[in-house]
């Protein structure tokens, strides 16, 4: 049985109250690890350590090159231990091993990328601004935002942590990370890499624990300057409300119900390939999953037939088994939630084309068939709300204008995709979609260099790219008046 501790002020420690969390393998439902369960007292200690490290410690005061060197060591450690770490992530989350390996590689790249960015932005220096009055010398400085409370989900446990921890540390912030209680082991390994690389005590702290017991106290903690959250809309709203009380900086990466528009001139094989990848990879537990598919009518029947065959050919099983393309969902609760959404969709009039239940021969573990619905009422929950499982809804459309209107008819705006042989049409649709990420002739490829985040209820702010670094900076203007000049608002000769 693996045992994992909290990481506070440069030391691995048990939870103050001694509690632990069981870590389950979702493919066989066995508990294979135990992690310390933090409560408010541990969060207090972690925030106090981060506060000391930020206010008095060396980390924010180092040159960018020194911080970058340490982050590159972390990237190297992630690469050196890629296989073990991917296997741990796989077992914790259930995802296929190939996907877990990709996540570790992306996390390593993220640390290297933000190491480079720290150096680049420091080299840009302070920006002088001409305010049109020669008596004033004005500059803009960028400074780290301070202590960051990072709260992350279970679908990409290491990667979602890396998207926050790497830029925050690169910018000179000090971090308290609260990963999801469902998948936390890769984050405890990340703490070890940071520790072994020689990060100063308190600059990074890890509090594993339940959302209510560790997440909420972190969100509400007055010692935190910025909250960086990825998770559901419901929890995001609570985090934002907590941030509002002290008017603290907050960024939110939330859910979606992203559309994929397929025009009739698309190549059918490629359309089905991207459709499957867009909604079934990671068992459909992807915030940007293109789970609302709109197909132009002439292609509709052929696409549904091909999709049914393709979905039924997906190899389901434990994620570490050779050739498996879809693992179990993360937990019994998630499995039950997705099944409930499927039943509700059927009762609500959506036509079940494929899947809809547990795959034959997989009686243990949280396995679910890839599920396809067609002719879905557009006012139903399955069409409008995130399922976060391998469930796709497919509906027909006739005109480009109708497709755009249907695609944008959502409270979410994280991602969207369009497929057509007509490049000008793709461009028009891409511009018309109200989403932070739009893919043309593909769905899901995600690059560290590009901003990531949603419009509307899908979030506030952007991760990744330069914007993902600037999210951890404050702008400070320094305005200097030439001391040889007189201001004379209250002229000296009028003072008796
Ligand atoms: P969740 O909201 O249940 O949990 C997210 C995190 O918040 C966890 O660490 C949890 O412990 C914590 N938490 C729970 N209650 C809390 C509270 N009251 N105060 C503070 N923290 C609390 O989400 P999840 O089920 O872990 O993740 C799935 C969701 O994440 C989906 O909606 C998905 O779309 C979203 N997501 C978004 C992105 C993105 O980039 N936009 C990426 C991945 C996942």
mmCIF file of N, CA, C and O and ligand atoms in Angstrom, residues 151-156 160 163-164 178-182 209-212 214-220 229-236 238-239 252-256 285-288 334 337 386 388 414 452-454 458-459 463, ligand 1:
data_model
loop_
_atom_site.group_PDB
_atom_site.id
_atom_site.type_symbol
_atom_site.label_atom_id
_atom_site.label_comp_id
_atom_site.label_asym_id
_atom_site.label_seq_id
_atom_site.Cartn_x
_atom_site.Cartn_y
_atom_site.Cartn_z
ATOM 1 N N UNK A 151 -6.542 25.035 -7.179
ATOM 2 C CA UNK A 151 -7.470 23.923 -6.909
ATOM 3 C C UNK A 151 -7.758 23.241 -8.246
ATOM 4 O O UNK A 151 -8.157 23.910 -9.209
ATOM 5 N N UNK A 152 -7.519 21.927 -8.310
ATOM 6 C CA UNK A 152 -7.521 21.255 -9.615
ATOM 7 C C UNK A 152 -8.414 20.001 -9.621
ATOM 8 O O UNK A 152 -8.706 19.440 -8.568
ATOM 9 N N UNK A 153 -8.815 19.561 -10.825
ATOM 10 C CA UNK A 153 -9.736 18.421 -10.959
ATOM 11 C C UNK A 153 -8.997 17.100 -11.181
ATOM 12 O O UNK A 153 -7.764 17.061 -11.198
ATOM 13 N N UNK A 154 -9.770 16.044 -11.429
ATOM 14 C CA UNK A 154 -9.194 14.701 -11.507
ATOM 15 C C UNK A 154 -8.987 14.187 -12.924
ATOM 16 O O UNK A 154 -8.440 13.115 -13.113
ATOM 17 N N UNK A 155 -9.467 14.921 -13.939
ATOM 18 C CA UNK A 155 -9.455 14.304 -15.272
ATOM 19 C C UNK A 155 -8.064 14.284 -15.911
ATOM 20 O O UNK A 155 -7.733 13.360 -16.646
ATOM 21 N N UNK A 156 -7.269 15.331 -15.647
ATOM 22 C CA UNK A 156 -5.854 15.349 -16.044
ATOM 23 C C UNK A 156 -5.085 15.798 -14.801
ATOM 24 O O UNK A 156 -4.645 16.947 -14.724
ATOM 25 N N UNK A 160 -3.280 19.387 -15.212
ATOM 26 C CA UNK A 160 -4.008 20.574 -14.749
ATOM 27 C C UNK A 160 -3.223 21.271 -13.631
ATOM 28 O O UNK A 160 -3.262 22.500 -13.512
ATOM 29 N N UNK A 163 -0.314 23.217 -15.389
ATOM 30 C CA UNK A 163 -0.759 24.447 -16.059
ATOM 31 C C UNK A 163 -0.799 25.639 -15.104
ATOM 32 O O UNK A 163 -0.773 26.779 -15.526
ATOM 33 N N UNK A 164 -0.930 25.340 -13.789
ATOM 34 C CA UNK A 164 -0.970 26.417 -12.798
ATOM 35 C C UNK A 164 0.369 26.566 -12.083
ATOM 36 O O UNK A 164 0.896 27.663 -11.948
ATOM 37 N N UNK A 178 -4.189 22.254 -4.150
ATOM 38 C CA UNK A 178 -5.162 21.295 -3.607
ATOM 39 C C UNK A 178 -5.687 20.494 -4.808
ATOM 40 O O UNK A 178 -6.570 20.947 -5.533
ATOM 41 N N UNK A 179 -5.129 19.305 -5.032
ATOM 42 C CA UNK A 179 -5.628 18.491 -6.148
ATOM 43 C C UNK A 179 -6.943 17.811 -5.783
ATOM 44 O O UNK A 179 -7.359 17.842 -4.635
ATOM 45 N N UNK A 180 -7.565 17.184 -6.784
ATOM 46 C CA UNK A 180 -8.815 16.466 -6.519
ATOM 47 C C UNK A 180 -8.556 15.281 -5.591
ATOM 48 O O UNK A 180 -7.553 14.574 -5.733
ATOM 49 N N UNK A 181 -9.481 15.049 -4.679
ATOM 50 C CA UNK A 181 -9.362 13.908 -3.764
ATOM 51 C C UNK A 181 -9.447 12.579 -4.519
ATOM 52 O O UNK A 181 -9.038 11.543 -4.008
ATOM 53 N N UNK A 182 -9.974 12.611 -5.742
ATOM 54 C CA UNK A 182 -10.132 11.356 -6.502
ATOM 55 C C UNK A 182 -8.834 10.910 -7.167
ATOM 56 O O UNK A 182 -8.644 9.717 -7.396
ATOM 57 N N UNK A 209 -6.808 16.559 -0.011
ATOM 58 C CA UNK A 209 -7.939 16.477 0.910
ATOM 59 C C UNK A 209 -9.239 16.677 0.163
ATOM 60 O O UNK A 209 -9.249 16.932 -1.048
ATOM 61 N N UNK A 210 -10.326 16.566 0.893
ATOM 62 C CA UNK A 210 -11.651 16.712 0.282
ATOM 63 C C UNK A 210 -11.917 18.168 -0.087
ATOM 64 O O UNK A 210 -11.348 19.086 0.518
ATOM 65 N N UNK A 211 -12.825 18.343 -1.053
ATOM 66 C CA UNK A 211 -13.175 19.703 -1.478
ATOM 67 C C UNK A 211 -13.697 20.542 -0.334
ATOM 68 O O UNK A 211 -13.273 21.688 -0.134
ATOM 69 N N UNK A 212 -14.603 19.957 0.451
ATOM 70 C CA UNK A 212 -15.200 20.734 1.542
ATOM 71 C C UNK A 212 -14.207 20.960 2.683
ATOM 72 O O UNK A 212 -14.238 21.986 3.341
ATOM 73 N N UNK A 214 -10.617 20.721 2.571
ATOM 74 C CA UNK A 214 -9.345 21.383 2.251
ATOM 75 C C UNK A 214 -9.521 22.452 1.168
ATOM 76 O O UNK A 214 -8.901 23.515 1.233
ATOM 77 N N UNK A 215 -10.388 22.186 0.169
ATOM 78 C CA UNK A 215 -10.590 23.150 -0.923
ATOM 79 C C UNK A 215 -11.259 24.421 -0.425
ATOM 80 O O UNK A 215 -10.788 25.534 -0.686
ATOM 81 N N UNK A 216 -12.362 24.250 0.308
ATOM 82 C CA UNK A 216 -13.103 25.426 0.765
ATOM 83 C C UNK A 216 -12.248 26.310 1.694
ATOM 84 O O UNK A 216 -12.189 27.529 1.496
ATOM 85 N N UNK A 217 -11.542 25.736 2.698
ATOM 86 C CA UNK A 217 -10.691 26.612 3.536
ATOM 87 C C UNK A 217 -9.606 27.328 2.719
ATOM 88 O O UNK A 217 -9.248 28.464 3.038
ATOM 89 N N UNK A 218 -9.112 26.690 1.658
ATOM 90 C CA UNK A 218 -8.097 27.370 0.831
ATOM 91 C C UNK A 218 -8.748 28.528 0.063
ATOM 92 O O UNK A 218 -8.202 29.633 0.006
ATOM 93 N N UNK A 219 -9.937 28.253 -0.512
ATOM 94 C CA UNK A 219 -10.623 29.303 -1.284
ATOM 95 C C UNK A 219 -10.954 30.496 -0.388
ATOM 96 O O UNK A 219 -10.943 31.646 -0.830
ATOM 97 N N UNK A 220 -11.247 30.218 0.875
ATOM 98 C CA UNK A 220 -11.689 31.295 1.773
ATOM 99 C C UNK A 220 -10.538 31.933 2.540
ATOM 100 O O UNK A 220 -10.735 32.888 3.279
ATOM 101 N N UNK A 229 -8.520 28.178 -10.295
ATOM 102 C CA UNK A 229 -9.385 27.003 -10.121
ATOM 103 C C UNK A 229 -9.696 26.345 -11.458
ATOM 104 O O UNK A 229 -9.989 27.038 -12.441
ATOM 105 N N UNK A 230 -9.646 25.029 -11.502
ATOM 106 C CA UNK A 230 -10.198 24.268 -12.629
ATOM 107 C C UNK A 230 -11.124 23.220 -12.053
ATOM 108 O O UNK A 230 -10.747 22.455 -11.165
ATOM 109 N N UNK A 231 -12.348 23.187 -12.595
ATOM 110 C CA UNK A 231 -13.319 22.214 -12.108
ATOM 111 C C UNK A 231 -14.691 22.553 -12.639
ATOM 112 O O UNK A 231 -14.830 23.197 -13.675
ATOM 113 N N UNK A 232 -15.700 22.132 -11.887
ATOM 114 C CA UNK A 232 -17.070 22.296 -12.376
ATOM 115 C C UNK A 232 -17.567 23.730 -12.162
ATOM 116 O O UNK A 232 -17.044 24.471 -11.322
ATOM 117 N N UNK A 233 -18.598 24.053 -12.898
ATOM 118 C CA UNK A 233 -19.212 25.380 -12.790
ATOM 119 C C UNK A 233 -19.726 25.614 -11.372
ATOM 120 O O UNK A 233 -19.542 26.698 -10.806
ATOM 121 N N UNK A 234 -20.348 24.573 -10.780
ATOM 122 C CA UNK A 234 -20.933 24.745 -9.445
ATOM 123 C C UNK A 234 -19.856 25.080 -8.410
ATOM 124 O O UNK A 234 -20.012 26.001 -7.605
ATOM 125 N N UNK A 235 -18.734 24.349 -8.450
ATOM 126 C CA UNK A 235 -17.677 24.625 -7.475
ATOM 127 C C UNK A 235 -16.987 25.949 -7.813
ATOM 128 O O UNK A 235 -16.635 26.719 -6.916
ATOM 129 N N UNK A 236 -16.826 26.209 -9.105
ATOM 130 C CA UNK A 236 -16.199 27.470 -9.532
ATOM 131 C C UNK A 236 -16.958 28.671 -8.979
ATOM 132 O O UNK A 236 -16.357 29.660 -8.553
ATOM 133 N N UNK A 238 -18.624 28.773 -6.224
ATOM 134 C CA UNK A 238 -18.315 28.897 -4.782
ATOM 135 C C UNK A 238 -16.946 29.545 -4.585
ATOM 136 O O UNK A 238 -16.755 30.377 -3.691
ATOM 137 N N UNK A 239 -15.997 29.130 -5.421
ATOM 138 C CA UNK A 239 -14.635 29.683 -5.304
ATOM 139 C C UNK A 239 -14.666 31.185 -5.609
ATOM 140 O O UNK A 239 -14.047 31.993 -4.919
ATOM 141 N N UNK A 252 -10.839 31.090 -13.482
ATOM 142 C CA UNK A 252 -11.675 29.884 -13.456
ATOM 143 C C UNK A 252 -11.634 29.187 -14.810
ATOM 144 O O UNK A 252 -11.869 29.823 -15.834
ATOM 145 N N UNK A 253 -11.335 27.906 -14.779
ATOM 146 C CA UNK A 253 -11.439 27.061 -15.979
ATOM 147 C C UNK A 253 -12.535 26.056 -15.685
ATOM 148 O O UNK A 253 -12.335 25.147 -14.867
ATOM 149 N N UNK A 254 -13.675 26.222 -16.348
ATOM 150 C CA UNK A 254 -14.833 25.422 -15.957
ATOM 151 C C UNK A 254 -15.248 24.466 -17.071
ATOM 152 O O UNK A 254 -14.458 24.132 -17.933
ATOM 153 N N UNK A 255 -16.470 24.050 -17.022
ATOM 154 C CA UNK A 255 -16.920 23.016 -17.948
ATOM 155 C C UNK A 255 -17.382 23.563 -19.284
ATOM 156 O O UNK A 255 -17.209 24.741 -19.592
ATOM 157 N N UNK A 256 -17.958 22.674 -20.084
ATOM 158 C CA UNK A 256 -18.442 23.082 -21.394
ATOM 159 C C UNK A 256 -19.440 22.091 -21.948
ATOM 160 O O UNK A 256 -19.722 21.046 -21.352
ATOM 161 N N UNK A 285 -14.136 12.369 -20.338
ATOM 162 C CA UNK A 285 -14.022 13.223 -19.145
ATOM 163 C C UNK A 285 -13.075 14.378 -19.465
ATOM 164 O O UNK A 285 -11.996 14.513 -18.899
ATOM 165 N N UNK A 286 -13.497 15.174 -20.416
ATOM 166 C CA UNK A 286 -12.654 16.259 -20.923
ATOM 167 C C UNK A 286 -13.514 17.517 -20.983
ATOM 168 O O UNK A 286 -14.620 17.484 -21.535
ATOM 169 N N UNK A 287 -12.996 18.604 -20.405
ATOM 170 C CA UNK A 287 -13.806 19.824 -20.328
ATOM 171 C C UNK A 287 -14.185 20.341 -21.709
ATOM 172 O O UNK A 287 -15.249 20.902 -21.888
ATOM 173 N N UNK A 288 -13.297 20.147 -22.687
ATOM 174 C CA UNK A 288 -13.524 20.697 -24.028
ATOM 175 C C UNK A 288 -14.128 19.660 -24.973
ATOM 176 O O UNK A 288 -14.193 19.898 -26.181
ATOM 177 N N UNK A 334 -19.126 8.927 -10.429
ATOM 178 C CA UNK A 334 -19.131 9.472 -11.794
ATOM 179 C C UNK A 334 -19.871 8.516 -12.727
ATOM 180 O O UNK A 334 -20.641 8.936 -13.592
ATOM 181 N N UNK A 337 -23.512 8.868 -12.175
ATOM 182 C CA UNK A 337 -23.982 10.161 -12.690
ATOM 183 C C UNK A 337 -24.183 10.100 -14.212
ATOM 184 O O UNK A 337 -25.179 10.591 -14.741
ATOM 185 N N UNK A 386 -23.207 19.539 -19.412
ATOM 186 C CA UNK A 386 -22.028 18.676 -19.481
ATOM 187 C C UNK A 386 -22.326 17.315 -18.837
ATOM 188 O O UNK A 386 -22.886 17.266 -17.745
ATOM 189 N N UNK A 388 -19.714 14.758 -18.938
ATOM 190 C CA UNK A 388 -18.391 14.355 -18.447
ATOM 191 C C UNK A 388 -18.245 12.844 -18.423
ATOM 192 O O UNK A 388 -17.852 12.231 -17.423
ATOM 193 N N UNK A 414 -16.601 27.089 -24.001
ATOM 194 C CA UNK A 414 -15.189 26.716 -23.860
ATOM 195 C C UNK A 414 -14.560 26.462 -25.226
ATOM 196 O O UNK A 414 -13.557 27.061 -25.584
ATOM 197 N N UNK A 452 -5.715 29.141 -23.353
ATOM 198 C CA UNK A 452 -6.757 28.128 -23.141
ATOM 199 C C UNK A 452 -7.744 28.640 -22.114
ATOM 200 O O UNK A 452 -7.355 29.012 -21.006
ATOM 201 N N UNK A 453 -9.037 28.618 -22.482
ATOM 202 C CA UNK A 453 -10.050 29.022 -21.508
ATOM 203 C C UNK A 453 -11.339 29.340 -22.216
ATOM 204 O O UNK A 453 -11.401 29.318 -23.445
ATOM 205 N N UNK A 454 -12.366 29.620 -21.427
ATOM 206 C CA UNK A 454 -13.682 29.727 -22.027
ATOM 207 C C UNK A 454 -14.325 31.085 -21.928
ATOM 208 O O UNK A 454 -13.964 31.916 -21.104
ATOM 209 N N UNK A 458 -18.061 29.196 -19.120
ATOM 210 C CA UNK A 458 -16.932 28.252 -19.121
ATOM 211 C C UNK A 458 -15.696 28.800 -18.423
ATOM 212 O O UNK A 458 -14.696 28.075 -18.308
ATOM 213 N N UNK A 459 -15.758 30.031 -17.986
ATOM 214 C CA UNK A 459 -14.620 30.468 -17.180
ATOM 215 C C UNK A 459 -14.289 31.937 -17.278
ATOM 216 O O UNK A 459 -14.936 32.705 -17.981
ATOM 217 N N UNK A 463 -5.518 30.156 -19.339
ATOM 218 C CA UNK A 463 -4.274 29.483 -18.958
ATOM 219 C C UNK A 463 -3.450 29.290 -20.226
ATOM 220 O O UNK A 463 -3.879 29.573 -21.332
HETATM 221 P P1 LIG B 1 -15.143 19.667 -9.035
HETATM 222 O O1 LIG B 1 -15.646 21.062 -9.202
HETATM 223 O O2 LIG B 1 -15.988 18.679 -8.375
HETATM 224 O O3 LIG B 1 -13.775 19.672 -8.226
HETATM 225 C C1 LIG B 1 -12.676 20.445 -8.620
HETATM 226 C C2 LIG B 1 -11.804 20.715 -7.410
HETATM 227 O O4 LIG B 1 -12.517 21.552 -6.499
HETATM 228 C C3 LIG B 1 -11.414 19.465 -6.629
HETATM 229 O O5 LIG B 1 -10.080 19.589 -6.181
HETATM 230 C C4 LIG B 1 -12.380 19.490 -5.465
HETATM 231 O O6 LIG B 1 -11.922 18.810 -4.326
HETATM 232 C C5 LIG B 1 -12.464 20.970 -5.202
HETATM 233 N N1 LIG B 1 -13.656 21.397 -4.450
HETATM 234 C C6 LIG B 1 -14.840 20.760 -4.305
HETATM 235 N N2 LIG B 1 -15.670 21.493 -3.533
HETATM 236 C C7 LIG B 1 -15.014 22.614 -3.196
HETATM 237 C C8 LIG B 1 -15.345 23.776 -2.451
HETATM 238 N N3 LIG B 1 -16.548 23.919 -1.859
HETATM 239 N N4 LIG B 1 -14.428 24.771 -2.339
HETATM 240 C C9 LIG B 1 -13.224 24.654 -2.948
HETATM 241 N N5 LIG B 1 -12.839 23.569 -3.641
HETATM 242 C C10 LIG B 1 -13.731 22.564 -3.779
HETATM 243 O O7 LIG B 1 -14.711 19.194 -10.502
HETATM 244 P P2 LIG B 1 -14.135 17.758 -10.916
HETATM 245 O O8 LIG B 1 -15.287 16.806 -10.903
HETATM 246 O O9 LIG B 1 -12.909 17.447 -10.153
HETATM 247 O O10 LIG B 1 -13.682 18.054 -12.424
HETATM 248 C C11 LIG B 1 -14.556 18.005 -13.477
HETATM 249 C C12 LIG B 1 -14.928 19.407 -13.913
HETATM 250 O O11 LIG B 1 -13.753 20.143 -14.239
HETATM 251 C C13 LIG B 1 -15.745 19.386 -15.181
HETATM 252 O O12 LIG B 1 -16.822 20.289 -15.073
HETATM 253 C C14 LIG B 1 -14.761 19.861 -16.242
HETATM 254 O O13 LIG B 1 -15.347 20.445 -17.369
HETATM 255 C C15 LIG B 1 -13.906 20.800 -15.490
HETATM 256 N N6 LIG B 1 -12.598 20.956 -16.150
HETATM 257 C C16 LIG B 1 -12.334 22.127 -16.820
HETATM 258 C C17 LIG B 1 -11.129 22.294 -17.484
HETATM 259 C C18 LIG B 1 -10.826 23.564 -18.253
HETATM 260 O O14 LIG B 1 -9.684 23.758 -18.623
HETATM 261 N N7 LIG B 1 -11.785 24.426 -18.503
HETATM 262 C C19 LIG B 1 -10.171 21.285 -17.442
HETATM 263 C C20 LIG B 1 -10.452 20.121 -16.733
HETATM 264 C C21 LIG B 1 -11.677 19.972 -16.095
#
